Coordinates of C-alpha atoms in Angstrom, one line a residue:
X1 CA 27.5 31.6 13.5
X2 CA 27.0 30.0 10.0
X3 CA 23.8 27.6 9.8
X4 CA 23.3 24.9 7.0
X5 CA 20.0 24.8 5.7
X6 CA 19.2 21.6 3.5
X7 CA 17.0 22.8 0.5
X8 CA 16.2 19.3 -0.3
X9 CA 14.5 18.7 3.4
X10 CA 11.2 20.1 1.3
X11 CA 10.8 16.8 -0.5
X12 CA 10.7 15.1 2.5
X13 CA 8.0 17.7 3.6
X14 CA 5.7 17.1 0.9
X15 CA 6.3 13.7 1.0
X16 CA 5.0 13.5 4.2
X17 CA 1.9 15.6 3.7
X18 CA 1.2 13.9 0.7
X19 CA 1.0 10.4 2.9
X20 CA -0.9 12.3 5.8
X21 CA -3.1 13.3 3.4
X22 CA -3.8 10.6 2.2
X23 CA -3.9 8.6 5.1
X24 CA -6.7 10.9 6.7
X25 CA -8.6 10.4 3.8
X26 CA -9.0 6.9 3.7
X27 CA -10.0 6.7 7.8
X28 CA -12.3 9.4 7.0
X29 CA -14.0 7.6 4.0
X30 CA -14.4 4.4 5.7
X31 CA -15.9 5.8 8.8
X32 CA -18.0 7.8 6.8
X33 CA -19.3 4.6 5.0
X34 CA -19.2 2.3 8.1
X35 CA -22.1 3.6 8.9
X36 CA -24.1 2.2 6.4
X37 CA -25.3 -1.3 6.7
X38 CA -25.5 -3.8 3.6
X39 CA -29.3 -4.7 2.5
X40 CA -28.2 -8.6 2.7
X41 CA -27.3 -8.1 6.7
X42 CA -24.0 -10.2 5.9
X43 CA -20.7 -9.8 7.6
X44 CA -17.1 -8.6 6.5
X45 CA -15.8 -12.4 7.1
X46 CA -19.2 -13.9 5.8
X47 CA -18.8 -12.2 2.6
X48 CA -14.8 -12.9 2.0
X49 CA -15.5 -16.9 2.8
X50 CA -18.3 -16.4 0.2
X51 CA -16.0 -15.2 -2.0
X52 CA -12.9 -17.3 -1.5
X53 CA -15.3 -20.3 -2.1
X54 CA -16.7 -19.1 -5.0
X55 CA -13.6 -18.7 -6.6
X56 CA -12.8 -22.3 -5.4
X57 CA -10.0 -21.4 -3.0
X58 CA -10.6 -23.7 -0.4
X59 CA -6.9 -23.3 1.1
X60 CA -7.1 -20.6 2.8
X61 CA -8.1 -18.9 6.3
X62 CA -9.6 -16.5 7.4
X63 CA -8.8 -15.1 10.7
X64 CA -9.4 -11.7 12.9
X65 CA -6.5 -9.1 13.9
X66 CA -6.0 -6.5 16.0
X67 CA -6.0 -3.1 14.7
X68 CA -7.6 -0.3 12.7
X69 CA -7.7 -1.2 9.3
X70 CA -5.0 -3.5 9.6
X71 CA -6.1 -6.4 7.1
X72 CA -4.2 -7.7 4.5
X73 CA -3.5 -11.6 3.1
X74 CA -0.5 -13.6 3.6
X75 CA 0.3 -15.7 0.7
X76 CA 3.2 -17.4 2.3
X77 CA 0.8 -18.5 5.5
X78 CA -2.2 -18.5 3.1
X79 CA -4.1 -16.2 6.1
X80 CA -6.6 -13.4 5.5
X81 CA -6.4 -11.3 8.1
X82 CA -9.3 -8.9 9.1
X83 CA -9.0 -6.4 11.4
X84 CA -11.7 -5.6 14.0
X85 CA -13.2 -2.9 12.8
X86 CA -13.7 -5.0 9.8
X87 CA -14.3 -8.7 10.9
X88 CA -17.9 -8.7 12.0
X89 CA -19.1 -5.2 10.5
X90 CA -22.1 -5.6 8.2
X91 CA -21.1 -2.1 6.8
X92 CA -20.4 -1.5 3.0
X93 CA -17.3 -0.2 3.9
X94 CA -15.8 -3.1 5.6
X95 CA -17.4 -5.6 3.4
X96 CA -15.4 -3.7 0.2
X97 CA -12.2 -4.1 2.2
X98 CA -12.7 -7.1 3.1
X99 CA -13.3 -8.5 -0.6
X100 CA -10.5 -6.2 -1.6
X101 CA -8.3 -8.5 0.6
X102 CA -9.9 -11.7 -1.4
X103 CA -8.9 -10.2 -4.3
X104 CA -5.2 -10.6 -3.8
X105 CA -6.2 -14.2 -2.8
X106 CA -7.2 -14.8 -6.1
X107 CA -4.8 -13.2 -7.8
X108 CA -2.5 -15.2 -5.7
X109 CA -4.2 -18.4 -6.6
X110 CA -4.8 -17.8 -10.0
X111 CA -0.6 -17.1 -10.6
X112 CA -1.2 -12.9 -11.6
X113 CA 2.1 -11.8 -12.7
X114 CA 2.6 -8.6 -11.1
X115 CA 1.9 -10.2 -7.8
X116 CA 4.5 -12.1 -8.3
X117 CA 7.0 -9.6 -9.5
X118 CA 6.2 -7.4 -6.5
X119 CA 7.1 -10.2 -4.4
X120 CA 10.4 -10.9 -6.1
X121 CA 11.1 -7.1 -5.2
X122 CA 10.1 -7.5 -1.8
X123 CA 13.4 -8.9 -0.2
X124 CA 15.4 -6.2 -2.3
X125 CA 13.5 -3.3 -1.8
X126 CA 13.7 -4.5 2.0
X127 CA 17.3 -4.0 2.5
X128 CA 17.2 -1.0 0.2
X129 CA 14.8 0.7 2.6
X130 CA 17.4 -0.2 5.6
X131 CA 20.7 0.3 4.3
X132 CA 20.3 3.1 1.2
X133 CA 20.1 6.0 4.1
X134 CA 23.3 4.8 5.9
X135 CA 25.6 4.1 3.2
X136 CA 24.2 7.4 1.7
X137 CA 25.1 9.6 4.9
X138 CA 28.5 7.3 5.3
X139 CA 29.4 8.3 1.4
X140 CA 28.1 12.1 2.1
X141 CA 30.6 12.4 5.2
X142 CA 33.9 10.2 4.2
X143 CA 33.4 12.0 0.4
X144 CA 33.0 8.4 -1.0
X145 CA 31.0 8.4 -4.2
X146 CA 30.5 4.6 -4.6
X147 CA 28.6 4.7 -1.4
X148 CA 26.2 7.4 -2.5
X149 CA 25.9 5.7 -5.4
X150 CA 25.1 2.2 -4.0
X151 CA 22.6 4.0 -1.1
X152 CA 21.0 5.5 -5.0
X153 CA 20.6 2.3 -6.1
X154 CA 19.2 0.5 -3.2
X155 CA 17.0 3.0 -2.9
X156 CA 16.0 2.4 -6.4
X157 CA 14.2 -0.9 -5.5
X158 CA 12.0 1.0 -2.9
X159 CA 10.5 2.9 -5.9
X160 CA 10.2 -0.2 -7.9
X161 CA 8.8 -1.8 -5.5
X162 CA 5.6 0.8 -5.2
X163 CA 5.4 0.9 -9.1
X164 CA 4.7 -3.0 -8.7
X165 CA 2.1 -2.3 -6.2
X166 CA 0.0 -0.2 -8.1
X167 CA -1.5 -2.6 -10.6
X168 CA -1.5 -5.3 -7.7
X169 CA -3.4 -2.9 -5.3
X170 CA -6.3 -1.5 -8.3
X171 CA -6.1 -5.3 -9.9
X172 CA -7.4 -6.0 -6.5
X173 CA -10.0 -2.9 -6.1
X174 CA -11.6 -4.1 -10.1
X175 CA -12.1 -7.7 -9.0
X176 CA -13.4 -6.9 -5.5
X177 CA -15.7 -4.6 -7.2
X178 CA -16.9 -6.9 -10.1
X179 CA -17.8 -10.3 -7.6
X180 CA -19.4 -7.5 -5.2
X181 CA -21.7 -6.6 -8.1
X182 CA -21.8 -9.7 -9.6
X183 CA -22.7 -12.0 -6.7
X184 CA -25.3 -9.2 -5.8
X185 CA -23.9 -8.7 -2.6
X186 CA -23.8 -4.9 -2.8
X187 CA -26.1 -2.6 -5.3
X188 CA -26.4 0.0 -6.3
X189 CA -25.6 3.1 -3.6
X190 CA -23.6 0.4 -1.8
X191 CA -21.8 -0.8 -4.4
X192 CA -20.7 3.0 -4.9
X193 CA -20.3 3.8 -1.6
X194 CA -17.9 0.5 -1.3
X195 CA -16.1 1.8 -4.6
X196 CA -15.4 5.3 -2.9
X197 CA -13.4 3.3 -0.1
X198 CA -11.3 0.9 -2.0
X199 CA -10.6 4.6 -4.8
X200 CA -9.5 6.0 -0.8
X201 CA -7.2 3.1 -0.1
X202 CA -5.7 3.0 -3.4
X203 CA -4.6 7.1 -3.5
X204 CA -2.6 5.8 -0.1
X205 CA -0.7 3.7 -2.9
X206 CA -0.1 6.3 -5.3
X207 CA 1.1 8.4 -2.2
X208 CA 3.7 5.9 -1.1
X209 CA 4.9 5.9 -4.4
X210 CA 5.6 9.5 -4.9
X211 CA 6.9 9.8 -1.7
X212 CA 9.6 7.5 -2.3
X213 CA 10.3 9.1 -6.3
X214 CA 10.7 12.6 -3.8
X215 CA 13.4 10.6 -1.2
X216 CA 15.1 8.9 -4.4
X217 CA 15.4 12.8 -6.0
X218 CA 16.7 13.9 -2.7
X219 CA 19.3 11.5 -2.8
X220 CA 20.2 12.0 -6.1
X221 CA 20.6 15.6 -5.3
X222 CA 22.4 15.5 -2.0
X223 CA 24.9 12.7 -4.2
X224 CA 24.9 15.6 -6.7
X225 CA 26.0 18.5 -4.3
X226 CA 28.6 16.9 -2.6
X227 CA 30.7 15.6 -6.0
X228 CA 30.2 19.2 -7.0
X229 CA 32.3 20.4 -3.8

């Protein structure tokens, strides 16, 4: 009996370590540092209304969600959304989070670029994400190359997409960082220890991001093998 083994299957191997990995370490850091209190004695959702009205955004709310780590802002609904581990915690941890969240809030409010060219990517890399894997196995099996090469393509806005986020994501991280220590709110040991969570979050960024360089590779390879045939 004659068994096919797919070489390129290892890229999808370390792609998925590589986002485990990362994954784990950014719940490990945060409970690690969720343990320590802030000197002020301030909440998560204290310390992001602070912050938005600082900044003189006075459109926007801020609202719980369910979840583990689940926050994020909604430009569109103008919502900040903090999860529940990070809503009411007085912990450095949460409170880094949650002013890494504001940060996209300003960026959003203050018209930063890349924001808005990830979000022009969004709807693109969206069907890319959906259709690139069908048309690719569809062109694979019917010997179509224009298929494979559309499914390439597609796929190509996935990994532009992630190259937007980075500066968006660590944009986010600096300016969380800078009010935290400007404002006082965090200092010294607190400050670092809120700086080791947001460096955590980010490396699940740069993970995403090589993950989908490894899927795009293996699709370019698979595309290769089968015109080679």
């Amino acid at each position: 009996m004659h068994y096919f083994y797919d070489t390129t299957y290892i890229l999808v191997v370390i792609g998925a370590l590589l986002g485990a990995i990362a994954s784990w370490n950014v719940k490990h850091t945060y409970n690690k540092y969720s343990r320590t209190g802030n000197g002020m004695g301030v909440t998560a959702e204290q310390v992001a209304d602070r912050i938005l009205r600082n900044a003189g955004i006075m459109d926007v709310r801020i609202e719980r969600v369910g979840g583990n780590l689940t926050d994020h802002y909604s430009p569109k609904e103008k919502v900040l959304r903090l999860s529940d581990t990070v809503y009411g915690s007085t912990s450095v941890a949460a409170i880094g989070v949650a002013a890494h969240e504001c940060g996209h809030a300003i960026q959003h409010n203050r018209g930063y670029v890349p924001i808005k060219i990830r979000a022009a990517v969004i709807p693109v890399a969206n069907i890319g994400s959906s259709l690139s894997w069908p048309l690719m196995l569809l062109g694979l099996f019917m010997g179509w190359t224009g298929l494979m090469q559309l499914g390439i393509i597609l796929f190509s806005a996935v990994v532009i997409f992630q190259i937007a986020t980075l500066p968006v994501e660590f944009n986010a991280s600096r300016r969380a960082l800078r009010i935290l220590e400007d404002s006082h709110i965090l200092v010294g040991k607190e400050l670092k220890y809120s700086k080791k969570v947001l460096r955590a979050a980010a490396m699940t960024y740069v993970a995403a991001l090589l993950t989908a360089i490894l899927q795009l590779l293996r699709l370019i390879l698979l595309a290769n093998r089968r015109e080679r045939r």
